[in-house]
Structures are given as C-alpha cells and as structure tokens.
Short mmCIF file of C-alpha atoms in Angstrom, two decimals:
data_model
loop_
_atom_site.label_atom_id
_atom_site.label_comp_id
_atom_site.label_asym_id
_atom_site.label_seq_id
_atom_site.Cartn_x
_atom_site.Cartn_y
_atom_site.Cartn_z
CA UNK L 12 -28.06 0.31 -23.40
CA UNK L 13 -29.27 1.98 -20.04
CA UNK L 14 -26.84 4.84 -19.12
CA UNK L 15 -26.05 3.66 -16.13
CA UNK L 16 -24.66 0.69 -17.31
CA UNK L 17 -22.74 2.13 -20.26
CA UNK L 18 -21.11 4.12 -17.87
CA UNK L 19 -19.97 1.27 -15.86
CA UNK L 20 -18.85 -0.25 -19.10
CA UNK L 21 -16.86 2.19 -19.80
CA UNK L 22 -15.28 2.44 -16.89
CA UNK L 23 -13.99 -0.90 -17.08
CA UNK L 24 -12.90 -0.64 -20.63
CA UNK L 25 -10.95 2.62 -19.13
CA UNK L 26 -9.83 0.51 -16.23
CA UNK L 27 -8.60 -2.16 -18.93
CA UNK L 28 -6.70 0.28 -20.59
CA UNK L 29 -4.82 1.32 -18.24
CA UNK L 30 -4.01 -1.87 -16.39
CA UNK L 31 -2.81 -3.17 -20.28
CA UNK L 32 -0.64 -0.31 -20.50
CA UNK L 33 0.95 -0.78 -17.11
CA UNK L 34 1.70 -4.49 -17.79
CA UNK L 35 2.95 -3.75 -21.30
CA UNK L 36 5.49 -1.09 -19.15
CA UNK L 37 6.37 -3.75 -16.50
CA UNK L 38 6.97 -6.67 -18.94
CA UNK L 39 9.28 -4.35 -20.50
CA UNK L 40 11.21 -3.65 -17.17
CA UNK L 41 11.33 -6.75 -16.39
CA UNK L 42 12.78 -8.25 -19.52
CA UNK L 43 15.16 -4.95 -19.06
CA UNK L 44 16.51 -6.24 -15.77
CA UNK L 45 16.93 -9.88 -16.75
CA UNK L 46 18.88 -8.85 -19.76
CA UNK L 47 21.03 -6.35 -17.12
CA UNK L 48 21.62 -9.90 -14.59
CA UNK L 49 22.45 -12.06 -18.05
CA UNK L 50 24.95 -9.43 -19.19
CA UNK L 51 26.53 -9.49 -16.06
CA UNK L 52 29.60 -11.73 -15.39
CA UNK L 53 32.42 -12.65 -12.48
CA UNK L 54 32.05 -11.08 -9.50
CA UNK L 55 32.00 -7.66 -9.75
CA UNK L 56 29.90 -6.78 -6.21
CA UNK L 57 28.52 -3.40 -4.94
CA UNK L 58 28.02 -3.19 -1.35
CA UNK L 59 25.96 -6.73 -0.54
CA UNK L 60 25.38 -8.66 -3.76
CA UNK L 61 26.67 -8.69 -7.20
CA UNK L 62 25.00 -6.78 -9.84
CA UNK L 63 23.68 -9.64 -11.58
CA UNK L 64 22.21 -11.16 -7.69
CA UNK L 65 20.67 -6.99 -7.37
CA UNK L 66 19.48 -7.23 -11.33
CA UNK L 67 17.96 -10.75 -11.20
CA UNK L 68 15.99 -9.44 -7.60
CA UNK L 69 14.67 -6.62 -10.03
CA UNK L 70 13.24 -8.75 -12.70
CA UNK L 71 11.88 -10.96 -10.05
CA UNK L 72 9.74 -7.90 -8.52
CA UNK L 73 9.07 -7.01 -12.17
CA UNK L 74 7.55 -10.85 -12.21
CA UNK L 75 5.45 -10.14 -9.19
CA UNK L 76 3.85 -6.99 -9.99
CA UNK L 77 2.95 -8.63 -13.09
CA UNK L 78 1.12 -11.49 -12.28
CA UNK L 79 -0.69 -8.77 -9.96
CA UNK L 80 -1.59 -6.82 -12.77
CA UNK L 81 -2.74 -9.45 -14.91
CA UNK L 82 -4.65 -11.16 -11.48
CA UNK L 83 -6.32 -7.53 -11.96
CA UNK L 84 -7.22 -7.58 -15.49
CA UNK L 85 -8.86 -11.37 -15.07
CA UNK L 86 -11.09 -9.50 -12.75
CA UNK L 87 -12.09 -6.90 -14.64
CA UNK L 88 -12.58 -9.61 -17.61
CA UNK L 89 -15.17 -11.06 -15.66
CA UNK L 90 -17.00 -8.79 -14.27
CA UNK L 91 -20.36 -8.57 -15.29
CA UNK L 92 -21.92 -5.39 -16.61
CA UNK L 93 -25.10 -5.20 -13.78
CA UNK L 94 -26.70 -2.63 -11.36
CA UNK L 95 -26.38 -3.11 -7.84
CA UNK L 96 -28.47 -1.99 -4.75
CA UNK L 97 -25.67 -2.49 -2.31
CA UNK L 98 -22.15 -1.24 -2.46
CA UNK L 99 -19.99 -4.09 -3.45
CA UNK L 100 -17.49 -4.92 -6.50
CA UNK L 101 -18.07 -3.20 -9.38
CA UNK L 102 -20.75 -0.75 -7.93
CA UNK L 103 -20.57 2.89 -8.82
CA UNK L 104 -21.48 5.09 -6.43
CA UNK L 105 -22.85 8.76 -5.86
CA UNK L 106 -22.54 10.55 -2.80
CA UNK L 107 -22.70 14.77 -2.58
CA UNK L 108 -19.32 15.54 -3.33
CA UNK L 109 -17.70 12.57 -5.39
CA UNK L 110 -18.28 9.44 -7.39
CA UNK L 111 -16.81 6.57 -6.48
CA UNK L 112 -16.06 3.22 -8.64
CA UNK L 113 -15.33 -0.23 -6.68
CA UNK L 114 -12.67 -1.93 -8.77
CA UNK L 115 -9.74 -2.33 -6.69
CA UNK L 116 -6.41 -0.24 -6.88
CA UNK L 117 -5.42 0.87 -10.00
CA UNK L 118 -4.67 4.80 -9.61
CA UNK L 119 -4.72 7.54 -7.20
CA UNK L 120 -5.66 9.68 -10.25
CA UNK L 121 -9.53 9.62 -10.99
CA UNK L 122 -11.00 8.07 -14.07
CA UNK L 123 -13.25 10.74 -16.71
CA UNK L 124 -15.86 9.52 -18.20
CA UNK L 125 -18.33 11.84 -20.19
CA UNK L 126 -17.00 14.91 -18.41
CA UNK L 127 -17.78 13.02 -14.75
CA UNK L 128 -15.01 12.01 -12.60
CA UNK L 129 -14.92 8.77 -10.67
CA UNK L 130 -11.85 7.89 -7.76
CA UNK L 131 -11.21 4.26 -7.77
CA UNK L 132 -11.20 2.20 -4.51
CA UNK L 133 -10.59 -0.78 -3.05
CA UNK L 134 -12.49 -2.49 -1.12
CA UNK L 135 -9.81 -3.62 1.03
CA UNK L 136 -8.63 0.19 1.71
CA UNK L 137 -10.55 2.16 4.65
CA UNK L 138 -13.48 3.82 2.89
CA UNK L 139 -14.45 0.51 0.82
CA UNK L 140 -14.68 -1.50 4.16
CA UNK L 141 -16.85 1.03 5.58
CA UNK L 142 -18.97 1.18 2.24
CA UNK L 143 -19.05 -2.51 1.67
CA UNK L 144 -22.75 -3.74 1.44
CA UNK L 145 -24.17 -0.19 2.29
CA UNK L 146 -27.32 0.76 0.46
CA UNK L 147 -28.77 4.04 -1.11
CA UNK L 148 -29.50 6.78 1.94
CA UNK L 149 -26.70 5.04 4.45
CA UNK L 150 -24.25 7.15 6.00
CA UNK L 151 -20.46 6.32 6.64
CA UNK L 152 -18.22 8.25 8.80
CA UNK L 153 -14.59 8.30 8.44
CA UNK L 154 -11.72 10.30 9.61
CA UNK L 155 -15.00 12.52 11.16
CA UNK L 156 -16.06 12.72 8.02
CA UNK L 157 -19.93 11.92 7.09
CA UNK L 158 -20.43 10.18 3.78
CA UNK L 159 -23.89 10.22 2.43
CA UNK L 160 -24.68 7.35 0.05
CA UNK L 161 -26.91 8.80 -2.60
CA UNK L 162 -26.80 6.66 -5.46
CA UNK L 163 -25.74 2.69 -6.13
CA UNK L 164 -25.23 1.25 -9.58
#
C-alpha cells in the first residue's frame, strides 16, 4: 500500500475510533437522562420546568448530538481511500509548519500517526473555506497569516 495512502487510512480508522467512542459516551448520557425524566413524578419544579420537562430536554440534546455523530461516522464509512491534487474532503495536507487532515470536526486535539501530527478541520470553519480546492504551491492568507500549500494527498 503506498504510504501516503496508509496514512490517510489510518487516519480515518483513528477518526473512527474516536467518533465510536464519543457515541458510545453520548448514548450512555442520554439513556442516563431519560431514565432521570422516567424516575421523576408529580410536580416537583425548579425555577421554570419540572425536573422530568429539564431531564427529558437533556436526553433530547443527547438524541441530537447523536445522530450528528453517527451522520459523521457514515461519512467517514464512505470515504474512499484516494490521493487528491486539490484540497477537498479527505485530503491531507502539508504546509511548513503543520499537517492538516480535511474530515470535518471531531477534536481540537491533533491526531498522531507514526510520530506525525495532523489538526483536523472542517471545511466549513475559516481555514478549510480558504483551502477548499487549492492546489500544491497556492498560498492562503488568514488572520495575516500566509499559508503555503506544500503537499496534497
């Protein structure tokens, strides 16, 4: 397997990972908070609702955050293991001073892989709109900063 693309692959099996493990710790929450609103009865209120109304709301957020989560994981399910020549989903790239992966918002925290550290991004947040569909040797500027695009995969 070309290096470039094992890499990639395991970056999404990293990405996998950790999206599994956060919607194995949400499902829990969420079953947490429903259990809190079914235990609850009469109408013992706090300020605005009752604690079964303020548990229920809980387990519904819980509900949401899940399906985004597992929305996520489709995604990275189908993405196909290829090299690109433009920055798009999926792409890895290299510039001098860090190594970007375009997969979408998972952590703040970069992912290792074979003692190389990649940031995750969006490309929805501010630096993947200004990468989107750049190519090897493009510059970006943001917040004054120039970005140097020295390597797409």
């Amino acid at each position: 397997m070309n290096d470039k693309i094992l890499i990639k692959k395991k970056l999404i099996d990293e990405c996998k990972r950790i999206l599994q493990e956060e919607v194995y710790h949400t499902k829990k929450a969420m079953d947490e908070a429903q259990e809190e609103a079914n235990s609850h009865k009469g109408a013992m209120e706090s300020r605005y609702d009752t604690f079964k109304e303020e548990a229920q709301y809980k387990a519904g957020a819980y509900a949401k955050k899940l399906i985004q989560l597992n929305q996520q994981l489709t995604q990275l399910n189908l993405m196909k293991l290829e090299l690109h020549n433009e920055v798009k989903l999926g792409s890895i790239i290299i510039t001098p001073e860090k190594k970007y992966f375009v997969i979408g918002y998972l952590s703040s925290e970069p992912i290792n892989i074979d003692g190389e550290s990649f940031n995750l991004i969006s490309l929805s947040s501010p630096l993947g709109q200004k990468l989107f569909n750049k190519k090897a040797g493009d510059i970006v500027f943001l917040n004054n900063k120039e970005i140097k695009i020295e390597q797409i995969f």
